[in-house]
Short mmCIF file of C-alpha atoms in Angstrom, two decimals:
data_model
loop_
_atom_site.label_atom_id
_atom_site.label_comp_id
_atom_site.label_asym_id
_atom_site.label_seq_id
_atom_site.Cartn_x
_atom_site.Cartn_y
_atom_site.Cartn_z
CA MET A 193 -0.02 0.06 -0.01
CA ASN A 194 1.20 3.45 -0.94
CA SER A 195 1.67 6.16 1.73
CA PHE A 196 1.64 9.72 0.98
CA GLN A 197 3.01 12.78 2.85
CA ILE A 198 1.95 16.46 2.37
CA ARG A 199 4.80 18.65 2.67
CA PRO A 200 5.81 22.22 1.88
CA ILE A 201 7.21 22.77 -1.62
CA LYS A 202 10.89 22.69 -1.88
CA ILE A 203 12.71 24.70 -4.74
CA GLU A 204 13.74 21.43 -6.45
CA ASP A 205 10.19 20.51 -6.69
CA ASN A 206 9.56 23.38 -9.38
CA PRO A 207 10.12 21.30 -12.59
CA THR A 208 7.78 18.40 -11.24
CA VAL A 209 5.08 20.91 -10.04
CA ALA A 210 5.06 22.75 -13.36
CA GLN A 211 4.69 19.35 -15.13
CA ILE A 212 1.79 18.33 -12.91
CA ILE A 213 -0.15 21.68 -13.47
CA LYS A 214 0.36 21.48 -17.42
CA LYS A 215 -0.60 17.85 -17.56
CA VAL A 216 -3.83 18.16 -15.45
CA MET A 217 -4.79 21.42 -17.09
CA SER A 218 -4.29 19.87 -20.55
CA GLU A 219 -6.37 16.72 -19.51
CA PHE A 220 -9.27 19.03 -18.65
CA ASP A 221 -8.71 21.17 -21.69
CA CYS A 222 -7.80 24.16 -19.81
CA VAL A 223 -5.03 25.46 -22.05
CA GLY A 224 -6.16 28.58 -23.67
CA GLU A 225 -6.29 32.08 -22.39
CA GLY A 226 -7.75 32.58 -18.98
CA TYR A 227 -6.47 29.71 -17.48
CA SER A 228 -3.97 29.22 -14.66
CA ILE A 229 -1.80 27.07 -16.89
CA ASN A 230 -0.51 30.36 -18.38
CA ASP A 231 0.36 32.01 -15.05
CA PRO A 232 3.86 33.16 -14.89
CA GLU A 233 4.38 31.48 -11.49
CA VAL A 234 3.73 28.20 -13.00
CA ASN A 235 7.45 27.42 -13.54
CA ASN A 236 8.51 28.89 -10.20
CA MET A 237 5.94 27.81 -7.64
CA TYR A 238 8.49 27.73 -4.74
CA GLU A 239 9.55 31.38 -5.14
CA ALA A 240 6.09 32.59 -5.85
CA TYR A 241 4.72 31.21 -2.49
CA ALA A 242 7.90 32.05 -0.52
CA ASN A 243 6.08 35.17 1.25
CA GLU A 244 4.31 35.65 4.62
CA GLY A 245 0.73 35.46 3.15
CA SER A 246 1.30 32.31 1.15
CA ALA A 247 1.92 28.56 1.55
CA PHE A 248 2.44 25.92 -1.08
CA PHE A 249 2.41 22.22 -0.60
CA VAL A 250 3.05 18.86 -2.46
CA ILE A 251 1.83 15.46 -1.90
CA GLU A 252 4.67 12.89 -2.32
CA ASN A 253 4.55 9.14 -2.35
CA GLU A 254 6.86 8.00 0.31
CA THR A 255 7.62 4.80 -1.29
CA THR A 256 8.88 6.28 -4.61
CA ASN A 257 9.60 10.06 -3.52
CA LYS A 258 7.64 10.98 -6.48
CA VAL A 259 5.54 14.11 -6.28
CA LEU A 260 1.97 13.53 -7.59
CA GLY A 261 0.05 16.53 -6.65
CA CYS A 262 0.08 20.09 -5.32
CA GLY A 263 -1.84 22.99 -3.97
CA GLY A 264 -1.61 26.07 -1.83
CA ILE A 265 -3.12 29.52 -0.61
CA ALA A 266 -2.05 33.00 -1.49
CA PRO A 267 -3.73 36.49 -0.92
CA LEU A 268 -6.40 37.17 -3.42
CA GLN A 269 -5.02 39.58 -6.02
CA ASN A 270 -6.77 42.88 -5.86
CA GLY A 271 -9.15 41.43 -3.31
CA ASP A 272 -10.10 41.99 0.31
CA PRO A 273 -6.98 41.61 2.51
CA ASP A 274 -8.70 39.11 4.66
CA THR A 275 -9.50 36.79 1.73
CA CYS A 276 -7.08 34.25 0.53
CA GLU A 277 -7.19 32.24 -2.59
CA LEU A 278 -6.78 28.32 -3.06
CA ARG A 279 -4.54 27.92 -6.01
CA LYS A 280 -3.25 25.38 -8.24
CA MET A 281 -4.66 22.39 -6.53
CA TYR A 282 -4.07 19.64 -9.05
CA PHE A 283 -3.47 15.93 -8.71
CA LEU A 284 -2.16 13.40 -11.31
CA SER A 285 -4.66 10.75 -12.21
CA GLU A 286 -2.92 8.10 -10.15
CA LEU A 287 -3.25 10.16 -6.94
CA ARG A 288 -6.98 10.77 -7.24
CA GLY A 289 -9.46 8.68 -5.39
CA HIS A 290 -7.35 8.26 -2.12
CA GLY A 291 -8.87 11.06 -0.08
CA LEU A 292 -5.89 13.22 -0.47
CA GLY A 293 -7.88 16.21 -1.97
CA GLN A 294 -9.66 16.52 1.41
CA LYS A 295 -6.40 16.22 3.38
CA LEU A 296 -4.62 18.85 1.25
CA LEU A 297 -7.77 21.04 1.45
CA ASP A 298 -7.87 20.65 5.33
CA VAL A 299 -3.96 21.80 5.43
CA CYS A 300 -4.57 24.65 3.22
CA LEU A 301 -7.60 25.80 5.05
CA GLY A 302 -5.85 25.44 8.45
CA ILE A 303 -2.84 27.44 7.17
CA ALA A 304 -5.13 30.11 5.98
CA LEU A 305 -6.68 30.44 9.58
CA GLU A 306 -3.20 30.49 11.07
CA LYS A 307 -2.34 33.37 8.63
CA GLY A 308 -5.27 35.34 9.75
CA TYR A 309 -7.63 34.94 6.65
CA LYS A 310 -11.31 35.09 7.29
CA LYS A 311 -12.39 33.73 3.71
CA CYS A 312 -11.17 31.37 1.22
CA TYR A 313 -11.98 31.94 -2.49
CA LEU A 314 -11.28 29.59 -5.58
CA GLU A 315 -11.98 29.33 -9.04
CA THR A 316 -12.53 26.13 -11.08
CA VAL A 317 -14.31 24.77 -14.19
CA SER A 318 -17.49 22.74 -14.29
CA ARG A 319 -15.86 19.86 -15.98
CA MET A 320 -13.67 19.16 -12.84
CA GLU A 321 -16.55 17.57 -11.33
CA ALA A 322 -14.78 15.94 -8.45
CA ALA A 323 -13.15 19.04 -7.40
CA SER A 324 -16.53 20.85 -7.34
CA LYS A 325 -18.05 18.17 -5.02
CA LEU A 326 -14.93 18.26 -2.73
CA TYR A 327 -15.48 22.16 -2.25
CA THR A 328 -19.34 22.13 -1.79
CA LYS A 329 -18.89 19.28 0.57
CA ASN A 330 -16.67 21.37 2.63
CA GLY A 331 -18.86 24.36 2.91
CA PHE A 332 -17.64 26.56 -0.08
CA ASN A 333 -20.56 28.44 -1.45
CA LYS A 334 -20.96 29.09 -5.33
CA LEU A 335 -20.78 32.64 -6.30
CA SER A 336 -22.53 34.47 -9.26
CA LYS A 337 -19.27 36.34 -10.23
CA PRO A 338 -15.59 36.39 -9.52
CA MET A 339 -13.81 37.96 -6.67
CA GLY A 340 -10.55 39.80 -7.11
CA ASP A 341 -8.30 39.90 -10.26
CA THR A 342 -7.04 36.39 -10.81
CA GLY A 343 -6.87 36.74 -14.68
CA HIS A 344 -8.57 33.31 -14.91
CA CYS A 345 -11.60 34.53 -17.12
CA ALA A 346 -12.07 31.13 -18.51
CA CYS A 347 -13.10 29.53 -15.26
CA ASP A 348 -16.76 29.13 -14.96
CA LEU A 349 -17.08 28.40 -11.32
CA GLN A 350 -16.27 30.46 -8.26
CA TYR A 351 -16.60 29.58 -4.57
CA VAL A 352 -15.98 31.28 -1.37
CA LYS A 353 -16.00 29.91 2.11
CA VAL A 354 -15.98 31.80 5.44
CA LEU A 355 -13.25 30.32 7.60
CA GLU A 356 -14.14 29.74 11.31
CA LYS A 357 -11.76 29.78 14.26
CA ASN A 358 -13.22 26.66 15.75
CA ASN A 359 -12.51 24.66 12.59
CA PRO A 360 -10.23 21.63 13.28
CA PHE A 361 -7.95 22.15 10.32
CA SER A 362 -5.01 23.46 12.12
CA LYS A 363 -4.50 20.44 14.11
CA LEU A 364 -3.69 18.51 10.82
CA LEU A 365 -0.46 20.43 10.44
CA GLY A 366 1.01 18.30 13.24
#
């Protein structure tokens, strides 16, 4: 049985994380203008999230030491200062279905609380059905229009969640 760890990104993870993002986005036909695959940070995720208001994680197979997924939080660009954005949460197909989406989401929301955020915003596409189910199951509410200025105008779903201090997310950071 495979065992996985969620850990902060390291600089040497940059090429693998860029490949994961590009592969998953291509798999879901999210490659044109207005998708995060085109963000300048994709090739340098470690550096892009190495600031006080951000955190980025990878999921690594402990047996093979292969990074198979990623995701993180950062301030919502041109949004309220108390709102973070869940960003670049992508899993290779072999990682899906193991419950790790929930675990990574819990870690990201826990970090968001620790950093003082009161809301978490995200954007996705309706064809990423499993992701939408995960977000709604975790109390994210669908919005009628985008928040902030992410540049991801091709995303057709936007969600926000009010973060509560009594949430158990932080204890998962162990």
